[in-house]
Coordinates of C-alpha atoms and ligand atoms in Angstrom, one line a residue:
M2 CA 130.8 87.5 180.9
S3 CA 132.8 84.5 179.6
E4 CA 135.9 83.1 181.3
N5 CA 138.0 84.4 178.4
E6 CA 136.6 87.9 178.7
L7 CA 137.4 88.0 182.4
L8 CA 141.0 87.2 181.7
Y9 CA 141.2 90.2 179.3
V10 CA 139.9 92.7 181.8
T11 CA 143.3 93.9 182.9
K12 CA 142.7 97.5 183.7
E13 CA 146.3 98.3 184.7
N14 CA 147.3 97.4 181.1
A15 CA 144.2 98.7 179.2
E16 CA 146.4 100.3 176.6
W17 CA 148.6 97.2 176.0
W18 CA 148.3 97.8 172.3
R19 CA 150.4 100.9 172.4
S20 CA 153.6 98.9 172.7
A21 CA 152.5 95.4 171.7
V22 CA 154.1 93.1 169.2
I23 CA 151.4 91.6 167.1
Y24 CA 152.0 88.5 165.0
Q25 CA 149.9 88.0 161.8
I26 CA 148.7 84.5 161.2
Y27 CA 147.6 83.7 157.6
P28 CA 145.4 80.7 158.6
R29 CA 145.8 78.9 155.3
S30 CA 149.5 78.7 155.7
F31 CA 150.5 78.6 159.4
A32 CA 150.0 74.9 160.2
D33 CA 147.6 72.1 159.0
G34 CA 146.1 70.2 162.0
N35 CA 143.9 67.8 160.1
G36 CA 146.1 66.6 157.2
D37 CA 144.2 68.1 154.3
G38 CA 147.0 70.4 153.1
M39 CA 145.3 73.5 154.2
G40 CA 146.2 75.4 157.4
D41 CA 143.5 75.5 160.1
L42 CA 142.6 76.5 163.7
K43 CA 143.6 73.1 165.1
G44 CA 147.1 73.5 163.5
V45 CA 147.4 76.9 165.2
T46 CA 146.3 75.6 168.6
D47 CA 148.8 72.7 168.3
R48 CA 151.7 75.2 167.6
L49 CA 150.8 78.0 169.9
E50 CA 153.7 77.3 172.3
S51 CA 156.1 78.2 169.5
L52 CA 154.5 81.7 169.4
A53 CA 154.6 82.0 173.2
E54 CA 158.4 81.2 173.0
L55 CA 158.8 83.8 170.3
G56 CA 157.5 86.4 172.8
I57 CA 154.6 88.0 171.0
D58 CA 151.7 89.8 172.7
A59 CA 148.9 89.1 170.3
I60 CA 147.9 87.4 167.1
W61 CA 146.0 89.0 164.3
F62 CA 144.3 86.3 162.2
S63 CA 143.6 86.9 158.5
P64 CA 140.0 85.8 157.9
F65 CA 138.9 82.3 158.7
F66 CA 135.2 83.0 158.3
K67 CA 132.8 81.1 156.0
S68 CA 133.9 82.0 152.5
P69 CA 134.1 80.6 149.0
Q70 CA 137.8 81.6 149.1
K71 CA 137.8 83.6 145.9
D72 CA 140.1 86.0 147.6
A73 CA 141.6 83.7 150.2
G74 CA 138.9 84.4 152.8
Y75 CA 138.6 88.2 152.2
D76 CA 135.3 87.3 150.5
V77 CA 133.1 86.5 153.5
S78 CA 129.8 84.7 153.2
D79 CA 129.0 84.4 156.9
Y80 CA 130.7 86.8 159.3
K81 CA 129.7 84.8 162.4
D82 CA 130.9 81.4 161.5
I83 CA 134.2 79.6 160.7
D84 CA 134.8 78.1 157.3
P85 CA 134.9 74.3 157.4
L86 CA 138.4 74.6 155.8
F87 CA 139.6 76.1 159.1
G88 CA 137.4 74.3 161.6
T89 CA 134.4 75.3 163.8
L90 CA 133.5 77.9 166.3
H91 CA 134.4 75.3 168.9
D92 CA 137.9 75.1 167.5
F93 CA 138.1 78.8 167.7
D94 CA 137.1 78.8 171.3
T95 CA 139.6 76.1 172.1
M96 CA 142.4 78.1 170.4
L97 CA 141.3 81.3 172.1
A98 CA 141.3 79.7 175.6
K99 CA 144.8 78.2 175.0
A100 CA 146.2 81.5 173.7
T101 CA 144.7 83.4 176.7
K102 CA 146.4 80.9 179.1
L103 CA 149.7 81.6 177.2
G104 CA 149.2 85.3 177.6
I105 CA 148.5 85.9 173.9
R106 CA 145.5 88.0 172.8
I107 CA 143.5 87.3 169.7
I108 CA 142.6 89.9 167.1
V109 CA 140.3 89.0 164.2
D110 CA 140.0 90.5 160.7
L111 CA 136.8 92.4 160.0
V112 CA 136.0 92.8 156.3
P113 CA 133.3 95.5 156.1
N114 CA 133.9 97.1 152.7
H115 CA 132.5 94.1 150.8
S116 CA 131.1 90.6 151.3
S117 CA 131.2 87.5 149.1
D118 CA 128.7 87.3 146.3
Q119 CA 127.6 84.1 148.1
H120 CA 126.6 86.1 151.2
A121 CA 122.8 85.7 152.0
L122 CA 122.4 89.4 151.7
F123 CA 123.8 89.6 148.2
Q124 CA 121.9 86.5 147.1
A125 CA 118.7 88.2 148.4
A126 CA 119.6 91.4 146.5
L127 CA 120.0 89.4 143.3
K128 CA 116.5 87.9 143.7
A129 CA 114.8 91.1 144.7
P130 CA 113.7 93.8 142.2
K131 CA 115.6 97.0 141.3
G132 CA 115.0 99.6 144.0
S133 CA 114.1 97.1 146.7
P134 CA 115.5 97.3 150.3
E135 CA 117.6 94.2 149.5
R136 CA 119.4 95.9 146.6
E137 CA 120.0 98.9 148.9
M138 CA 122.4 96.8 151.0
Y139 CA 124.9 96.9 148.1
M140 CA 125.9 99.4 145.4
F141 CA 123.6 98.6 142.5
R142 CA 123.3 101.2 139.6
D143 CA 121.8 101.3 136.2
G144 CA 124.3 101.1 133.3
K145 CA 125.0 104.0 131.0
G146 CA 123.9 104.1 127.3
L147 CA 120.6 103.5 125.6
F148 CA 120.5 99.8 126.8
G149 CA 122.3 100.3 130.1
N150 CA 125.1 98.1 128.8
K151 CA 128.0 100.4 129.8
E152 CA 129.5 100.6 133.3
P153 CA 127.9 103.3 135.5
N154 CA 131.3 105.0 135.8
N155 CA 135.0 104.5 135.0
W156 CA 136.3 103.1 138.3
K157 CA 138.8 100.3 138.2
S158 CA 139.2 97.2 140.4
V159 CA 142.3 97.1 142.5
F160 CA 142.8 93.6 141.2
G161 CA 142.6 94.7 137.5
G162 CA 139.7 95.2 135.1
N163 CA 136.8 97.5 135.8
A164 CA 135.0 97.8 139.1
W165 CA 131.5 96.9 137.9
S166 CA 129.7 93.7 136.9
R167 CA 126.3 93.3 135.4
I168 CA 123.7 91.0 136.7
T169 CA 120.9 89.0 135.2
E170 CA 117.6 90.2 136.7
P171 CA 115.2 87.6 138.1
N172 CA 113.2 87.9 134.8
G173 CA 116.2 86.6 132.9
K174 CA 117.1 89.9 131.3
K175 CA 120.4 91.8 131.5
G176 CA 120.0 94.3 134.3
Q177 CA 121.7 96.5 136.8
W178 CA 125.4 96.7 137.6
Y179 CA 127.0 96.3 141.0
L180 CA 130.2 97.9 142.3
H181 CA 133.2 95.8 143.4
I182 CA 136.4 97.6 144.1
F183 CA 138.0 94.2 144.3
D184 CA 137.0 91.0 142.6
A185 CA 133.6 90.5 141.0
S186 CA 132.9 88.0 143.7
Q187 CA 133.3 90.8 146.3
P188 CA 130.4 93.2 146.0
D189 CA 130.8 96.5 147.9
F190 CA 128.3 97.2 150.7
N191 CA 126.3 100.4 150.7
W192 CA 127.5 102.1 153.8
D193 CA 125.0 105.0 153.4
N194 CA 122.3 102.5 154.4
P195 CA 121.7 102.4 158.2
K196 CA 120.9 98.7 157.8
V197 CA 124.4 97.9 156.8
V198 CA 125.7 100.0 159.7
E199 CA 123.5 98.0 162.2
Y200 CA 124.4 94.7 160.6
F201 CA 128.1 95.3 161.3
D202 CA 127.5 96.5 164.9
G203 CA 126.1 93.0 165.4
V204 CA 129.2 91.4 163.9
L205 CA 131.5 93.4 166.1
R206 CA 129.6 92.5 169.2
F207 CA 129.5 88.8 168.2
W208 CA 133.3 88.6 168.3
L209 CA 133.9 90.9 171.2
D210 CA 131.4 88.9 173.3
R211 CA 133.3 85.8 172.3
G212 CA 136.5 87.3 173.9
V213 CA 138.6 88.7 171.0
A214 CA 140.9 91.5 171.8
G215 CA 139.8 93.5 168.8
F216 CA 139.9 93.9 165.1
R217 CA 142.1 94.5 162.2
I218 CA 139.8 96.4 159.8
D219 CA 140.2 95.5 156.2
V220 CA 140.1 98.3 153.6
A221 CA 139.3 100.8 156.4
H222 CA 139.6 103.7 154.0
G223 CA 137.0 102.2 151.6
M224 CA 133.4 101.8 152.7
K225 CA 132.1 105.3 151.9
K226 CA 132.0 106.5 148.2
R227 CA 131.8 110.0 147.0
K228 CA 128.2 111.1 146.4
G229 CA 127.1 110.6 142.8
L230 CA 129.9 108.1 142.1
P231 CA 131.7 110.5 139.8
D232 CA 134.0 109.5 137.0
T233 CA 137.7 110.3 137.6
K234 CA 140.2 111.8 135.2
K235 CA 142.4 108.8 135.4
A236 CA 141.1 105.6 137.2
S237 CA 143.5 104.3 139.8
T238 CA 144.1 100.7 140.9
E239 CA 146.3 101.5 143.8
M240 CA 145.3 100.8 147.4
G241 CA 147.0 104.0 148.4
G242 CA 145.4 105.9 145.6
A243 CA 148.6 106.5 143.6
K244 CA 152.1 105.1 143.4
A245 CA 154.6 107.0 145.6
E246 CA 156.6 108.0 142.6
D247 CA 153.5 109.7 141.0
Q248 CA 154.2 112.6 143.3
M249 CA 150.6 113.8 143.3
T250 CA 149.2 116.7 145.2
I251 CA 146.5 116.1 147.8
E252 CA 143.9 117.6 145.4
E253 CA 144.9 115.3 142.6
L254 CA 144.8 112.3 144.9
E255 CA 141.4 113.2 146.1
E256 CA 140.0 113.7 142.6
Q257 CA 141.4 110.4 141.5
N258 CA 140.1 108.4 144.4
P259 CA 136.4 109.0 145.1
F260 CA 136.2 105.6 146.9
W261 CA 139.2 106.0 149.2
G262 CA 139.4 108.0 152.4
Q263 CA 136.1 109.9 152.2
P264 CA 135.5 112.1 155.2
E265 CA 132.2 110.3 156.0
V266 CA 134.2 107.2 157.0
H267 CA 135.1 108.9 160.3
E268 CA 131.5 108.5 161.4
I269 CA 131.9 104.7 161.1
N270 CA 135.3 104.8 162.9
K271 CA 133.7 106.7 165.8
R272 CA 130.7 104.4 166.0
W273 CA 133.0 101.3 166.3
R274 CA 135.3 103.0 168.8
K275 CA 132.3 103.6 171.1
I276 CA 131.4 99.9 170.8
L277 CA 134.9 98.8 171.6
D278 CA 135.2 101.2 174.5
E279 CA 132.3 99.4 176.2
Y280 CA 134.7 96.5 176.5
D281 CA 137.7 97.9 178.4
D282 CA 140.9 97.0 176.6
R283 CA 140.1 96.1 173.0
V284 CA 141.9 97.5 170.0
M285 CA 141.1 98.4 166.4
C286 CA 143.8 98.6 163.8
G287 CA 142.9 100.0 160.4
E288 CA 144.2 99.0 157.0
A289 CA 143.9 102.6 155.9
W290 CA 146.0 103.2 152.9
I291 CA 145.8 107.0 153.2
M292 CA 148.9 108.8 152.3
P293 CA 150.8 110.9 153.3
L294 CA 151.0 109.8 156.9
N295 CA 149.6 113.1 158.3
R296 CA 146.4 112.3 156.5
M297 CA 146.4 108.7 157.8
A298 CA 146.9 110.1 161.3
S299 CA 143.5 111.7 161.2
W300 CA 142.0 108.2 161.2
V301 CA 143.7 107.5 164.6
G302 CA 143.4 109.0 168.0
P303 CA 140.8 109.8 170.6
G304 CA 137.4 108.5 169.5
E305 CA 138.6 106.7 166.3
Y306 CA 141.2 104.0 165.5
H307 CA 143.7 103.0 168.1
Q308 CA 146.2 102.2 165.4
T309 CA 146.7 102.0 161.6
F310 CA 149.3 100.1 159.7
N311 CA 152.2 102.4 158.9
F312 CA 152.4 101.8 155.2
G313 CA 154.8 104.7 154.8
Y314 CA 157.4 102.9 156.9
M315 CA 156.6 99.5 155.2
F316 CA 157.9 100.9 151.9
A317 CA 160.8 102.9 153.3
D318 CA 164.1 101.7 151.7
W319 CA 166.8 100.1 153.8
K320 CA 168.9 103.3 153.4
K321 CA 170.0 105.7 156.0
E322 CA 168.1 108.8 154.8
A323 CA 165.0 106.9 153.9
Q324 CA 164.8 105.3 157.4
R325 CA 165.5 108.6 159.1
K326 CA 162.9 110.4 157.1
S327 CA 160.2 107.8 157.5
I328 CA 160.7 107.5 161.2
N329 CA 160.6 111.2 161.7
E330 CA 157.4 111.5 159.6
S331 CA 155.8 108.7 161.5
L332 CA 156.6 109.9 165.0
E333 CA 155.5 113.4 164.1
A334 CA 152.3 112.5 162.3
F335 CA 151.0 110.0 165.0
G336 CA 152.5 112.0 167.9
K337 CA 150.4 115.0 167.0
V338 CA 147.2 113.0 167.6
G339 CA 148.5 111.3 170.7
A340 CA 148.8 107.9 169.1
P341 CA 151.7 105.5 168.9
S342 CA 153.1 104.8 165.5
T343 CA 153.0 101.2 164.3
W344 CA 155.9 99.6 162.5
V345 CA 155.6 96.9 159.9
F346 CA 157.6 95.4 157.0
S347 CA 155.6 92.4 155.8
N348 CA 152.1 91.1 155.4
H349 CA 150.1 88.8 153.2
D350 CA 149.7 91.5 150.5
V351 CA 153.3 92.5 149.9
I352 CA 156.5 90.9 148.9
R353 CA 158.3 89.6 152.0
H354 CA 160.7 92.2 153.1
V355 CA 163.8 90.0 152.9
S356 CA 163.0 89.6 149.2
R357 CA 162.2 93.2 148.7
F358 CA 165.5 94.3 150.2
G359 CA 167.2 91.7 147.9
M360 CA 165.9 93.4 144.7
V361 CA 167.9 96.0 142.9
N362 CA 164.8 97.8 141.6
G363 CA 161.8 98.0 143.9
V364 CA 158.5 96.1 143.1
P365 CA 155.2 97.9 143.5
Q366 CA 152.6 96.6 145.9
G367 CA 150.3 93.8 144.6
D368 CA 152.5 92.9 141.6
G369 CA 154.6 90.2 143.2
I370 CA 157.6 88.5 141.7
G371 CA 157.3 85.7 139.2
P372 CA 159.6 83.3 137.4
N373 CA 160.1 85.8 134.6
S374 CA 160.8 88.8 136.8
E375 CA 164.2 90.0 138.1
Q376 CA 165.0 87.7 141.0
P377 CA 166.1 88.9 144.4
D378 CA 169.6 88.2 145.9
E379 CA 168.7 85.9 148.8
A380 CA 171.7 86.4 150.9
V381 CA 171.8 90.2 150.5
G382 CA 168.0 90.4 151.2
L383 CA 168.2 88.3 154.3
R384 CA 171.1 90.3 155.8
K385 CA 169.4 93.6 155.1
G386 CA 166.0 92.3 156.3
R387 CA 167.4 91.1 159.6
A388 CA 169.2 94.4 160.1
A389 CA 166.0 96.3 159.3
T390 CA 163.9 94.3 161.6
A391 CA 166.4 94.8 164.5
F392 CA 166.3 98.5 163.7
M393 CA 162.5 98.6 163.7
L394 CA 161.9 96.6 166.9
G395 CA 163.8 99.1 169.1
L396 CA 161.3 101.8 168.1
P397 CA 158.6 102.9 170.5
G398 CA 155.0 102.0 169.4
G399 CA 153.3 98.8 168.2
A400 CA 155.1 96.4 165.9
Y401 CA 153.5 93.9 163.5
L402 CA 155.2 90.8 162.3
Y403 CA 154.1 88.5 159.5
Q404 CA 154.3 84.7 160.0
G405 CA 157.5 83.2 158.8
E406 CA 159.5 86.4 158.9
E407 CA 160.9 85.1 162.2
L408 CA 162.5 82.3 160.1
G409 CA 163.8 84.8 157.6
L410 CA 161.6 83.2 154.9
P411 CA 162.0 84.6 151.4
E412 CA 159.1 85.1 149.0
H413 CA 158.4 82.2 146.7
T414 CA 159.5 84.0 143.5
T415 CA 159.3 81.2 141.0
L416 CA 155.8 79.9 141.7
E417 CA 154.4 78.5 138.5
G418 CA 151.1 80.0 137.1
K419 CA 149.2 76.7 137.6
Y420 CA 149.4 77.1 141.4
R421 CA 148.4 80.7 141.6
E422 CA 145.1 81.6 143.4
D423 CA 145.3 85.4 143.8
P424 CA 142.5 87.1 141.8
T425 CA 145.0 89.7 140.6
W426 CA 146.7 86.9 138.5
F427 CA 143.4 86.0 136.8
R428 CA 142.1 89.5 136.4
T429 CA 145.2 90.7 134.7
N430 CA 145.8 87.5 132.6
G431 CA 149.1 86.9 134.5
E432 CA 150.5 90.4 133.8
R433 CA 150.6 91.0 137.6
V434 CA 151.5 87.7 139.2
G435 CA 149.9 88.7 142.5
R436 CA 150.5 87.9 146.1
D437 CA 150.7 84.1 146.4
G438 CA 154.5 84.2 146.8
C439 CA 154.2 85.6 150.3
R440 CA 151.4 83.2 151.3
V441 CA 153.2 79.9 151.0
P442 CA 152.9 77.3 153.9
L443 CA 155.5 77.5 156.7
P444 CA 158.3 74.9 157.0
W445 CA 158.3 73.5 160.6
E446 CA 160.4 70.3 160.4
S447 CA 163.0 70.2 157.8
G448 CA 162.7 67.4 155.3
S449 CA 160.1 65.5 157.4
N450 CA 158.0 65.4 154.3
E451 CA 157.4 67.5 151.2
S452 CA 155.8 70.4 153.1
N453 CA 158.5 70.3 155.8
G454 CA 156.0 69.4 158.5
F455 CA 153.4 72.0 157.6
S456 CA 150.9 69.2 156.9
T457 CA 150.9 65.4 157.4
K458 CA 149.5 65.1 153.9
T459 CA 151.8 63.6 151.3
G460 CA 152.9 66.1 148.7
N461 CA 152.5 69.9 148.7
G462 CA 150.3 72.0 151.0
W463 CA 147.8 74.2 149.2
L464 CA 150.7 76.0 147.6
P465 CA 154.1 74.4 147.1
Q466 CA 157.1 75.7 149.0
P467 CA 160.3 76.7 147.2
G468 CA 163.2 74.4 147.6
S469 CA 165.0 76.9 149.9
Y470 CA 162.3 76.5 152.7
K471 CA 164.0 73.2 153.8
R472 CA 166.9 75.3 154.9
Y473 CA 164.7 77.8 156.8
A474 CA 162.6 75.2 158.7
R475 CA 161.9 76.1 162.3
D476 CA 163.5 73.0 163.8
L477 CA 166.9 73.8 162.2
Q478 CA 166.8 77.3 163.8
V479 CA 165.7 76.5 167.4
G480 CA 168.6 77.0 169.8
Q481 CA 171.0 77.8 167.0
P482 CA 173.0 81.0 167.8
G483 CA 172.8 83.5 165.0
S484 CA 169.7 81.9 163.5
T485 CA 166.9 84.4 162.5
L486 CA 164.5 82.7 164.9
E487 CA 166.9 83.2 167.8
L488 CA 167.5 86.7 166.7
Y489 CA 163.8 87.5 166.8
K490 CA 163.4 85.9 170.2
S491 CA 166.2 87.9 171.7
L492 CA 164.9 91.1 170.1
L493 CA 161.4 90.6 171.5
K494 CA 162.7 89.6 174.9
I495 CA 165.0 92.6 175.3
R496 CA 162.4 94.9 173.9
K497 CA 160.0 93.7 176.6
A498 CA 162.7 93.7 179.4
H499 CA 163.5 97.4 178.7
D500 CA 160.0 98.3 177.8
L501 CA 161.1 99.8 174.5
G502 CA 157.7 99.7 173.0
A503 CA 156.6 102.4 175.5
G504 CA 160.0 104.1 175.3
N505 CA 161.3 107.6 174.7
F506 CA 163.0 107.9 171.3
A507 CA 165.8 110.3 170.4
W508 CA 168.2 110.3 167.5
A509 CA 171.8 109.9 168.6
P510 CA 174.0 111.5 165.9
E511 CA 177.0 111.4 168.3
F512 CA 177.2 107.7 167.5
E513 CA 176.8 107.9 163.8
N514 CA 179.1 108.3 160.8
E515 CA 178.1 108.9 157.2
N516 CA 177.0 105.3 156.8
S517 CA 175.2 104.6 160.0
L518 CA 172.1 105.7 161.9
A519 CA 171.6 105.6 165.6
Y520 CA 168.9 106.3 168.2
V521 CA 168.6 105.9 171.9
N522 CA 165.4 104.5 173.5
K523 CA 165.4 104.1 177.3
G524 CA 169.2 104.0 177.5
V525 CA 169.5 101.4 174.8
L526 CA 171.4 102.5 171.7
V527 CA 170.2 101.1 168.5
L528 CA 172.8 101.4 165.8
A529 CA 172.6 100.3 162.2
N530 CA 175.4 100.3 159.6
F531 CA 174.0 100.6 156.1
D532 CA 177.0 100.3 153.8
G533 CA 180.6 100.9 153.4
H534 CA 183.2 100.1 156.0
P535 CA 182.8 98.4 159.3
I536 CA 182.3 100.8 162.2
T537 CA 183.9 100.6 165.7
L538 CA 181.3 100.2 168.4
P539 CA 180.9 102.6 171.4
A540 CA 181.4 101.3 174.9
G541 CA 178.6 99.5 176.6
E542 CA 177.0 96.1 176.9
I543 CA 175.9 94.5 173.7
L544 CA 172.4 93.3 174.2
V545 CA 171.7 91.8 170.8
T546 CA 173.1 92.0 167.3
T547 CA 172.3 90.7 163.8
Q548 CA 176.0 90.0 163.4
H549 CA 176.2 87.2 165.9
D550 CA 180.0 86.9 166.0
L551 CA 180.4 90.6 166.7
R552 CA 181.8 90.1 170.2
V553 CA 184.9 88.6 168.6
E554 CA 185.3 91.4 166.0
G555 CA 184.2 94.5 168.0
E556 CA 183.1 96.1 164.8
L557 CA 179.8 96.3 163.1
E558 CA 179.8 95.4 159.4
H559 CA 177.6 96.8 156.7
D560 CA 173.9 95.9 156.8
Q561 CA 174.0 94.9 160.5
T562 CA 172.3 96.3 163.5
V563 CA 173.3 96.2 167.2
W564 CA 171.5 97.1 170.5
I565 CA 173.9 98.4 173.2
K566 CA 173.1 99.3 176.8
L567 CA 175.0 102.5 177.2
S568 CA 177.2 102.6 180.3
Ligands
LIG619 C1 142.9 93.9 151.9 C2 143.5 92.6 152.3 C3 143.7 91.9 151.0 C4 142.4 91.7 150.3 C5 141.7 93.0 150.1 C6 140.3 92.8 149.7 O1 143.7 94.7 151.3 O2 144.6 92.7 153.0 O3 144.3 90.7 151.2 O4 142.6 91.1 149.0 O5 141.7 93.8 151.2 O6 139.5 92.4 150.8

């Protein structure tokens, strides 16, 4: 057992994840430690103290494995090594050791639905003949039509275009097709093949033995495909199988999505849970876009995932009824299976929540905001975003934060096409601008150079920041009363001090009026005012508020949240 592993064996807190605050690092954009304009592991190690100060319990890293970076690392060519862009396994160990000393656990991203087309297994499949064991590792099929020149079915790629690409056989002739639910550079594995299952057992053990606290599982609802790969009436490109506004029945959803949420995925969930359970206190959080939430909850609970991202809550509006409804649904759905709910507003795939809340009309997942789109109102969005986060962090369960939200960073909404890297942009000819706007490098020291201290390199980091990031840089916010950074620090500190993550939630209508929503958790009243007139506050000690001059006014204005210790 390694030294790191020993430190993790804390039996008295084996279920730490139930109440943890987990901070997502997008390695390309957190901090650049070697001056090449790309974030890396050394950059993270150098800046870990800032995360300890923020008060998080764990970090989830988006992929840093070997990868041609066609989908920013979600196209893995070696699951057991670090891409030179981000450093080496030694850099990983150094980062892990320092994080462990600071009391921060490390979760890594596992990408099991597909690999990169540069993965040795896929390269071997291309060289091997049709029907060979090598081809059986992926989803190869003959094409339709006399010459096999039509896709095997009508499935669409989430990133746009169809979900099949045709290969050239070793003899130089056009040949079979392979399935890729995402980019053509991301072939789907064949999870009906026990060799694939065994292969991933080894990947899990590799990282668990190295001392990671667990995994965020990418596309956890993918992997298994319906037998016979049937055509659908209407091919969907949505991660959740449909847009919320489509109002589909469960039967329609299932018909339309033969590659999402198949019952056989539970076998994989159970197998992995058993592996994790050999290691005391590890966690597995699934990116399982299975809606509605009561279906998602069947992925969680004894013997399966510890957690899934609550995408229902992520897209709940900042409106009284929407918040109440989503929180009720979440607590009910996950409560039924004995699991904590998670709470999350932002990640590397969606528009940053301060910018979403600044839009008059919502924007669907994956579409992003570009220079020609309607632009968010920055001030309105920031105010609502802060109020929403303060409302969320008082809830019991696990919370996920996305790097930069503690600075109140907006989305880069005017990024020019020439900088874009998201495959969605290329596969839709720019019709969907994609997710680059939430992946922009973080500003650390305002005005220190063009990337505001993200990198020592002259000029931009791998993506340019918008001009506004100079105002949001971390150094300007440290120690500044009312800054978003200090707000987040206070919220996390008080959440921990009162153990709200493991708390007992109850709505508190006696403190509400028609514009406000209130709940009590462990004697702490969390009260949000959504719109309209200021509301007078009940008696008690103000623990933290988004309206930092509240003490003077004694009233809570619209789009503000306060935590009060009831007397
Ligand atoms: C997940 C990731 C996303 C990636 C996709 C394909 O949704 O979060 O970033 O593009 O999977 O791996």
